[in-house]
């Protein structure tokens, strides 16, 4: 249980900057992706939305994304000892400020007030869940997936935690995306705290930053004293506000997933990719795209060894990466679920006798033998979660001691599939014994190498 007060000095912004926050990986959602999604944004109190996600809200408005903001309480409990304002009077002030902030963000007609009691959201989970689903239905005319934007569920403030927990549960049950924004976390946590290490950075352009600052100033009852009297002090001090004037916002991101038809599986992928490769010999522009050529170059550069005795590539498609891996392996086996793709790969790899091709639907089928290199590129999210776990088991049993596992995956949502690239990599890192050897993250893809345990542990005799 975290305990803190708004009067605490807390962690300075300079400490967060020095701790690596400015170089955290970016949220893999550009303007086009944002415009294609629908957003229900939740605030426990007036000013939460601006502090944690004001720049995002201004950016959503600029892209034309479908947005609705749900304000749960009026924040009437912010100054319990005020000699000048009753809770009812303060509620009216804060609702007016919230309206002005929404106008500054360009969302003046796109919010609803739920009228729940301040400091009591934990008692109204069902009401909040129903309101979220009602808002989603109001946005139904927009075809994109729904994303909930809510306070971080371990922010340390009871109302924030309660609202975050309800939002996370609705997102889990209904298959929505979830963006969690921290507020008080920046005060009580420190850069060595583990939670933020997987969060993503959303850069703000000059227009979004200006709109956020204007919205923040609208919440004058929080950023300035109500009066000179004791009990009317400003709640958000200059040091604390420094966490929210960055050129970016931070979010914990859980992408949307499909739930209506259950998890799609590797057998579905076989049918999909046979069809895709039947329509085009290079459906993802592997040979012509600079993005793909650059990614292959980075993949080859990420391999820690110059050469490998026996390599396995899972999901080789038309063999573009296979051809380049061939120069690093004395023997290389490339497998794919699609027979159509393998026919195209065979033409590309003709003349490389040390490269073999096999049609296999992994992880149900798996090649015999041992490998000191296994490459899984743009494959993991086409498996259901239980299949991915079996895939890791297969790889673990096949890797030579000290062997290399290389993973590379697209970081954006993959329509119709349960997992995304970041989740695939996170699940791989949880496997006991696999040691991280390298990590490269960009907005569009993540590239990572892991090393299998050596058979002889340090200190043991051979």
Coordinates of C-alpha atoms in Angstrom, one line a residue:
X1 CA 0.0 0.0 0.0
X2 CA 1.6 3.3 -1.1
X3 CA 1.1 6.2 1.2
X4 CA 2.0 9.8 0.2
X5 CA 0.7 13.4 0.5
X6 CA 0.6 16.1 -2.1
X7 CA 2.8 18.1 0.2
X8 CA 5.7 15.6 -0.1
X9 CA 8.7 16.8 -2.1
X10 CA 8.7 13.5 -4.0
X11 CA 11.0 12.5 -6.9
X12 CA 12.3 15.4 -8.8
X13 CA 11.8 15.5 -12.6
X14 CA 15.5 15.7 -13.1
X15 CA 15.8 12.2 -11.5
X16 CA 13.3 10.8 -14.0
X17 CA 15.2 12.4 -16.9
X18 CA 18.5 11.0 -15.7
X19 CA 16.9 7.6 -15.1
X20 CA 16.2 7.1 -18.8
X21 CA 12.6 8.2 -19.2
X22 CA 13.2 10.5 -22.2
X23 CA 14.6 7.5 -24.2
X24 CA 11.8 5.1 -23.5
X25 CA 10.4 3.4 -26.6
X26 CA 7.6 5.2 -28.4
X27 CA 4.0 4.1 -28.4
X28 CA 3.5 2.4 -31.8
X29 CA 0.5 4.5 -32.8
X30 CA 1.0 7.2 -35.3
X31 CA -1.7 9.7 -36.6
X32 CA -3.2 7.2 -39.1
X33 CA -3.5 4.5 -36.4
X34 CA -5.0 6.9 -33.9
X35 CA -7.5 8.2 -36.4
X36 CA -8.7 4.6 -37.1
X37 CA -9.4 3.8 -33.4
X38 CA -12.2 4.8 -31.0
X39 CA -11.3 6.2 -27.5
X40 CA -13.2 6.3 -24.2
X41 CA -11.1 8.4 -21.8
X42 CA -11.8 8.2 -18.1
X43 CA -10.9 10.7 -15.3
X44 CA -11.5 10.2 -11.6
X45 CA -11.4 13.9 -11.0
X46 CA -11.2 17.1 -13.0
X47 CA -7.6 17.6 -14.0
X48 CA -6.6 13.9 -14.2
X49 CA -7.4 13.8 -17.9
X50 CA -5.2 16.9 -18.6
X51 CA -2.3 15.9 -16.4
X52 CA -2.0 12.3 -17.6
X53 CA -3.3 12.4 -21.1
X54 CA -4.0 16.0 -22.2
X55 CA -1.4 15.9 -25.0
X56 CA -2.9 12.6 -26.2
X57 CA -6.4 14.1 -26.2
X58 CA -5.3 17.1 -28.2
X59 CA -3.6 14.8 -30.7
X60 CA -6.7 12.7 -31.0
X61 CA -8.8 15.7 -31.7
X62 CA -6.3 16.8 -34.4
X63 CA -6.5 13.5 -36.1
X64 CA -10.3 13.4 -36.1
X65 CA -10.4 10.3 -33.9
X66 CA -13.7 9.3 -32.2
X67 CA -13.4 10.3 -28.6
X68 CA -15.6 10.5 -25.5
X69 CA -14.4 11.6 -22.1
X70 CA -16.1 10.3 -18.9
X71 CA -15.6 12.4 -15.8
X72 CA -16.5 10.3 -12.7
X73 CA -16.5 12.8 -9.9
X74 CA -16.5 16.6 -9.5
X75 CA -13.4 16.4 -7.2
X76 CA -15.4 18.1 -4.4
X77 CA -13.1 16.6 -1.8
X78 CA -9.9 18.3 -2.9
X79 CA -9.9 21.0 -0.2
X80 CA -11.6 19.4 2.9
X81 CA -10.5 22.2 5.2
X82 CA -11.3 25.1 3.0
X83 CA -12.9 28.0 5.0
X84 CA -14.2 29.7 1.8
X85 CA -15.8 26.9 -0.3
X86 CA -18.2 24.2 0.7
X87 CA -17.9 20.8 -1.2
X88 CA -20.9 21.8 -3.3
X89 CA -19.4 25.1 -4.2
X90 CA -16.1 23.5 -5.0
X91 CA -17.9 20.9 -7.2
X92 CA -19.4 23.7 -9.3
X93 CA -16.0 25.4 -9.7
X94 CA -14.3 22.2 -10.7
X95 CA -16.9 21.2 -13.2
X96 CA -16.7 24.6 -14.8
X97 CA -12.9 24.3 -15.0
X98 CA -13.2 20.8 -16.5
X99 CA -15.5 22.2 -19.2
X100 CA -12.9 25.0 -20.0
X101 CA -10.1 22.4 -20.1
X102 CA -12.1 20.3 -22.5
X103 CA -12.6 23.3 -24.8
X104 CA -8.9 24.0 -24.7
X105 CA -8.3 20.4 -25.9
X106 CA -10.9 20.8 -28.6
X107 CA -13.3 18.3 -27.0
X108 CA -16.0 20.7 -25.5
X109 CA -18.9 18.6 -26.7
X110 CA -17.5 15.2 -26.2
X111 CA -17.7 14.5 -22.5
X112 CA -20.1 13.2 -19.9
X113 CA -20.2 13.6 -16.1
X114 CA -21.2 10.5 -14.1
X115 CA -21.8 12.4 -10.8
X116 CA -20.2 9.8 -8.5
X117 CA -18.8 10.8 -5.1
X118 CA -15.2 11.9 -4.7
X119 CA -13.1 9.4 -2.8
X120 CA -15.6 6.6 -3.2
X121 CA -15.1 5.2 -6.7
X122 CA -14.2 1.8 -5.3
X123 CA -17.9 1.4 -4.3
X124 CA -19.2 2.0 -7.9
X125 CA -17.4 -0.5 -10.1
X126 CA -20.6 -1.7 -11.8
X127 CA -21.8 1.8 -12.5
X128 CA -18.5 2.7 -14.1
X129 CA -18.3 -0.4 -16.1
X130 CA -21.8 0.2 -17.5
X131 CA -20.9 3.8 -18.3
X132 CA -17.8 2.6 -20.3
X133 CA -19.8 0.2 -22.3
X134 CA -22.5 2.8 -23.0
X135 CA -19.9 5.2 -24.2
X136 CA -18.5 2.5 -26.5
X137 CA -21.9 1.9 -27.9
X138 CA -22.3 5.7 -28.6
X139 CA -19.1 5.5 -30.6
X140 CA -20.3 2.4 -32.5
X141 CA -20.7 4.3 -35.8
X142 CA -16.9 4.3 -36.1
X143 CA -15.6 1.0 -37.2
X144 CA -12.2 1.0 -35.5
X145 CA -11.2 -0.9 -32.4
X146 CA -12.0 0.6 -29.0
X147 CA -9.3 1.8 -26.7
X148 CA -9.9 2.8 -23.0
X149 CA -7.7 5.5 -21.6
X150 CA -7.7 5.4 -17.8
X151 CA -5.6 6.1 -14.7
X152 CA -2.8 3.7 -14.0
X153 CA -4.3 1.0 -11.7
X154 CA -1.4 1.2 -9.3
X155 CA -1.1 5.0 -9.2
X156 CA -1.4 5.0 -5.4
X157 CA -4.5 7.2 -5.2
X158 CA -7.6 5.1 -4.2
X159 CA -9.9 6.6 -6.8
X160 CA -7.3 6.3 -9.5
X161 CA -6.6 2.7 -8.6
X162 CA -10.2 1.8 -8.5
X163 CA -11.1 3.5 -11.8
X164 CA -8.0 1.9 -13.4
X165 CA -8.9 -1.5 -12.2
X166 CA -12.5 -1.3 -13.5
X167 CA -11.2 0.0 -16.9
X168 CA -8.6 -2.8 -17.1
X169 CA -11.3 -5.5 -16.4
X170 CA -13.7 -4.1 -19.0
X171 CA -10.8 -4.0 -21.5
X172 CA -9.9 -7.6 -20.7
X173 CA -13.5 -8.9 -20.9
X174 CA -14.4 -7.1 -24.0
X175 CA -11.1 -7.2 -25.9
X176 CA -10.5 -3.5 -25.9
X177 CA -7.1 -1.8 -26.0
X178 CA -6.0 -0.1 -22.8
X179 CA -3.8 3.0 -22.2
X180 CA -3.0 3.6 -18.6
X181 CA -1.7 7.0 -17.6
X182 CA 0.2 7.6 -14.3
X183 CA -0.2 10.8 -12.2
X184 CA 0.8 10.4 -8.6
X185 CA 3.2 7.6 -9.5
X186 CA 5.7 10.3 -10.6
X187 CA 5.7 11.7 -7.0
X188 CA 6.2 8.6 -4.9
X189 CA 8.0 6.2 -7.3
X190 CA 11.7 6.4 -8.4
X191 CA 13.5 5.6 -11.6
X192 CA 14.6 2.2 -10.2
X193 CA 11.0 1.2 -9.7
X194 CA 10.1 -1.7 -12.1
X195 CA 6.7 -0.6 -13.3
X196 CA 7.6 2.1 -15.8
X197 CA 10.3 0.0 -17.6
X198 CA 7.7 -1.4 -20.0
X199 CA 5.8 1.8 -20.5
X200 CA 5.8 3.7 -23.8
X201 CA 6.4 7.3 -24.7
X202 CA 3.9 9.4 -26.7
X203 CA 5.7 12.4 -28.2
X204 CA 3.7 15.7 -28.3
X205 CA 4.0 18.2 -31.0
X206 CA 4.0 22.0 -30.3
X207 CA 0.3 22.3 -30.9
X208 CA -0.5 19.4 -28.5
X209 CA 1.8 20.8 -25.8
X210 CA 0.3 24.3 -26.1
X211 CA -3.3 22.9 -25.8
X212 CA -2.3 20.8 -22.8
X213 CA -0.8 23.8 -21.0
X214 CA -3.9 25.9 -21.7
X215 CA -6.1 23.1 -20.3
X216 CA -3.9 22.7 -17.3
X217 CA -4.2 26.4 -16.5
X218 CA -8.0 26.1 -16.7
X219 CA -7.8 23.9 -13.5
X220 CA -7.0 27.0 -11.5
X221 CA -8.5 25.6 -8.2
X222 CA -5.8 23.0 -8.3
X223 CA -2.7 24.9 -9.6
X224 CA -3.3 28.1 -7.7
X225 CA -4.6 28.8 -4.1
X226 CA -8.4 29.2 -3.7
X227 CA -7.6 32.1 -1.3
X228 CA -4.7 33.2 1.0
X229 CA -6.4 31.4 3.9
X230 CA -5.1 28.1 5.4
X231 CA -6.9 25.1 3.9
X232 CA -7.1 26.8 0.4
X233 CA -3.5 26.1 -0.7
X234 CA -2.7 25.0 -4.2
X235 CA -2.7 21.2 -4.4
X236 CA -0.4 20.8 -7.4
X237 CA 3.0 22.4 -6.7
X238 CA 5.5 23.6 -9.3
X239 CA 7.8 20.7 -8.8
X240 CA 5.0 18.2 -9.2
X241 CA 3.7 20.0 -12.3
X242 CA 7.1 19.6 -13.9
X243 CA 6.3 16.0 -14.5
X244 CA 3.5 17.1 -16.9
X245 CA 5.2 19.7 -19.0
X246 CA 7.4 17.2 -20.7
X247 CA 7.4 16.9 -24.5
X248 CA 5.9 13.5 -24.2
X249 CA 3.4 11.5 -22.1
X250 CA 3.9 8.0 -20.7
X251 CA 1.4 5.1 -21.0
X252 CA 1.2 1.4 -20.2
X253 CA -0.2 0.0 -23.4
X254 CA -2.3 -3.2 -23.8
X255 CA -3.4 -3.5 -27.5
X256 CA -6.9 -4.5 -28.5
X257 CA -7.6 -8.2 -29.1
X258 CA -10.3 -10.3 -30.8
X259 CA -12.6 -12.1 -28.5
X260 CA -15.8 -12.8 -30.3
X261 CA -14.6 -15.8 -32.2
X262 CA -12.0 -16.9 -29.7
X263 CA -8.2 -17.2 -30.3
X264 CA -7.2 -17.7 -33.9
X265 CA -4.6 -20.4 -34.2
X266 CA -1.6 -21.5 -36.3
X267 CA -3.9 -23.6 -38.6
X268 CA -5.8 -20.4 -39.4
X269 CA -2.5 -18.8 -40.3
X270 CA -1.7 -21.5 -42.8
X271 CA -4.9 -20.9 -44.7
X272 CA -4.5 -17.1 -44.5
X273 CA -0.9 -17.2 -45.8
X274 CA -1.5 -19.7 -48.5
X275 CA -4.2 -17.3 -49.8
X276 CA -1.9 -14.2 -49.4
X277 CA 1.0 -15.8 -51.2
X278 CA -1.2 -17.1 -53.9
X279 CA -2.2 -13.5 -54.8
X280 CA 1.3 -12.0 -54.8
X281 CA 4.8 -13.3 -55.0
X282 CA 5.9 -10.6 -52.5
X283 CA 2.8 -9.6 -50.5
X284 CA 4.8 -7.6 -47.9
X285 CA 7.2 -6.0 -50.3
X286 CA 10.1 -7.8 -48.7
X287 CA 12.4 -7.2 -51.7
X288 CA 11.5 -3.6 -52.6
X289 CA 10.7 -2.0 -49.2
X290 CA 13.6 0.0 -47.6
X291 CA 11.9 -0.7 -44.2
X292 CA 12.2 -4.5 -44.8
X293 CA 15.7 -4.3 -46.2
X294 CA 16.9 -2.2 -43.3
X295 CA 15.2 -4.5 -40.8
X296 CA 17.0 -7.5 -42.3
X297 CA 20.3 -5.7 -42.0
X298 CA 19.7 -4.9 -38.3
X299 CA 18.6 -8.5 -37.8
X300 CA 21.8 -9.9 -39.2
X301 CA 23.9 -7.3 -37.2
X302 CA 22.1 -8.3 -34.0
X303 CA 23.4 -11.9 -34.2
X304 CA 26.2 -12.2 -31.5
X305 CA 28.2 -14.9 -33.3
X306 CA 29.8 -14.5 -36.7
X307 CA 28.8 -18.0 -37.9
X308 CA 26.5 -20.8 -36.6
X309 CA 26.8 -24.5 -37.2
X310 CA 23.1 -25.2 -37.5
X311 CA 20.3 -22.6 -37.8
X312 CA 16.5 -22.9 -37.9
X313 CA 14.3 -20.1 -39.2
X314 CA 10.6 -20.4 -38.2
X315 CA 8.3 -18.7 -40.7
X316 CA 10.5 -18.1 -43.6
X317 CA 7.8 -16.9 -46.1
X318 CA 9.4 -16.3 -49.5
X319 CA 12.9 -16.7 -48.2
X320 CA 14.3 -13.1 -48.3
X321 CA 15.7 -13.3 -44.7
X322 CA 16.7 -16.9 -45.3
X323 CA 19.0 -16.0 -48.1
X324 CA 20.9 -13.6 -45.9
X325 CA 20.9 -15.9 -42.9
X326 CA 22.5 -18.6 -45.2
X327 CA 25.7 -16.6 -45.2
X328 CA 26.0 -16.9 -41.4
X329 CA 25.1 -20.6 -41.1
X330 CA 26.9 -23.7 -42.2
X331 CA 23.6 -25.5 -42.3
X332 CA 20.2 -23.8 -42.2
X333 CA 16.7 -25.2 -42.2
X334 CA 13.8 -22.8 -43.0
X335 CA 10.2 -23.8 -42.3
X336 CA 6.8 -22.3 -43.1
X337 CA 3.2 -23.3 -42.8
X338 CA 2.4 -22.1 -46.4
X339 CA 3.3 -24.4 -49.2
X340 CA 2.8 -21.6 -51.7
X341 CA 5.3 -19.4 -49.8
X342 CA 7.8 -22.3 -49.8
X343 CA 7.6 -22.7 -53.6
X344 CA 8.6 -19.1 -54.0
X345 CA 11.4 -19.5 -51.4
X346 CA 12.7 -22.6 -53.2
X347 CA 13.3 -20.5 -56.4
X348 CA 15.0 -17.8 -54.4
X349 CA 17.3 -20.2 -52.6
X350 CA 18.2 -22.4 -55.5
X351 CA 22.0 -22.9 -55.6
X352 CA 22.3 -22.9 -51.8
X353 CA 22.7 -26.6 -51.0
X354 CA 23.3 -26.1 -47.3
X355 CA 19.8 -24.5 -47.0
X356 CA 16.8 -26.9 -46.5
X357 CA 13.1 -26.0 -46.7
X358 CA 10.2 -27.8 -45.0
X359 CA 6.5 -27.2 -44.7
X360 CA 5.5 -27.4 -41.0
X361 CA 2.7 -25.9 -39.0
X362 CA 4.5 -25.0 -35.8
X363 CA 4.4 -25.7 -32.9
X364 CA 2.3 -28.8 -33.5
X365 CA 5.0 -30.1 -35.8
X366 CA 8.7 -29.5 -35.2
X367 CA 11.9 -30.6 -36.9
X368 CA 14.3 -33.1 -35.3
X369 CA 17.8 -32.2 -34.3
X370 CA 19.6 -29.5 -32.4
X371 CA 20.3 -25.9 -33.4
X372 CA 22.7 -23.2 -32.1
X373 CA 20.5 -20.5 -33.8
X374 CA 16.7 -20.2 -33.9
X375 CA 15.2 -17.2 -35.7
X376 CA 11.5 -16.3 -35.1
X377 CA 10.7 -13.2 -37.2
X378 CA 7.1 -11.8 -37.6
X379 CA 5.6 -15.2 -36.5
X380 CA 4.8 -15.2 -32.8
X381 CA 1.6 -13.1 -32.9
X382 CA 0.0 -15.6 -35.4
X383 CA -0.2 -18.1 -32.6
X384 CA -2.6 -18.4 -29.8
X385 CA -1.2 -17.8 -26.3
X386 CA -1.1 -21.5 -25.5
X387 CA 0.6 -22.3 -28.9
X388 CA 3.2 -19.7 -28.2
X389 CA 4.0 -21.4 -24.9
X390 CA 4.5 -24.7 -26.7
X391 CA 6.7 -22.9 -29.3
X392 CA 9.0 -21.7 -26.5
X393 CA 9.1 -25.3 -25.1
X394 CA 10.0 -26.6 -28.6
X395 CA 12.8 -24.0 -29.0
X396 CA 14.1 -24.6 -25.5
X397 CA 14.4 -28.3 -26.2
X398 CA 16.1 -27.8 -29.5
X399 CA 18.6 -25.1 -28.7
X400 CA 22.2 -26.1 -28.1
X401 CA 23.6 -24.9 -24.7
X402 CA 24.5 -21.3 -25.1
X403 CA 22.6 -21.1 -28.4
X404 CA 21.0 -17.9 -29.7
X405 CA 17.2 -17.2 -30.1
X406 CA 16.6 -14.1 -32.2
X407 CA 13.1 -12.6 -32.2
X408 CA 11.8 -9.7 -34.4
X409 CA 8.2 -8.5 -34.5
X410 CA 6.0 -5.7 -35.7
X411 CA 4.8 -3.6 -32.7
X412 CA 1.4 -2.4 -34.0
X413 CA -1.9 -4.3 -33.4
X414 CA -2.3 -7.2 -35.7
X415 CA -6.0 -7.3 -36.8
X416 CA -7.8 -10.5 -35.9
X417 CA -5.0 -12.1 -33.8
X418 CA -4.8 -12.4 -30.0
X419 CA -1.2 -11.3 -29.5
X420 CA 1.0 -8.4 -30.5
X421 CA 4.8 -8.2 -30.9
X422 CA 5.5 -6.6 -27.6
X423 CA 3.5 -9.3 -25.8
X424 CA 5.3 -12.1 -27.7
X425 CA 8.7 -10.7 -26.6
X426 CA 7.5 -10.1 -23.0
X427 CA 6.4 -13.8 -22.8
X428 CA 9.7 -15.0 -24.1
X429 CA 11.6 -13.0 -21.5
X430 CA 9.7 -14.7 -18.8
X431 CA 11.1 -18.1 -19.7
X432 CA 13.5 -19.2 -16.9
X433 CA 17.1 -19.4 -17.9
X434 CA 17.1 -17.4 -21.2
X435 CA 19.5 -14.6 -20.8
X436 CA 19.0 -11.2 -22.6
X437 CA 21.8 -10.6 -25.1
X438 CA 20.5 -7.5 -27.0
X439 CA 17.4 -5.4 -27.4
X440 CA 16.5 -2.9 -30.1
X441 CA 13.1 -1.2 -30.2
X442 CA 11.7 1.3 -32.7
X443 CA 8.2 2.6 -33.1
X444 CA 7.4 -0.1 -35.7
X445 CA 9.3 -3.2 -34.6
X446 CA 11.2 -4.8 -31.7
X447 CA 14.4 -6.9 -32.3
X448 CA 15.8 -9.0 -29.5
X449 CA 18.4 -11.8 -28.9
X450 CA 18.2 -14.3 -26.0
X451 CA 20.8 -16.9 -25.1
X452 CA 20.0 -20.4 -23.9
X453 CA 21.7 -21.6 -20.6
X454 CA 25.1 -23.1 -21.0
X455 CA 25.3 -26.8 -20.0
X456 CA 28.2 -26.0 -17.6
X457 CA 27.5 -23.4 -15.1
X458 CA 30.3 -21.1 -13.8
X459 CA 32.2 -22.8 -11.1
X460 CA 31.3 -26.4 -12.2
X461 CA 34.1 -28.7 -13.4
X462 CA 34.0 -30.2 -16.8

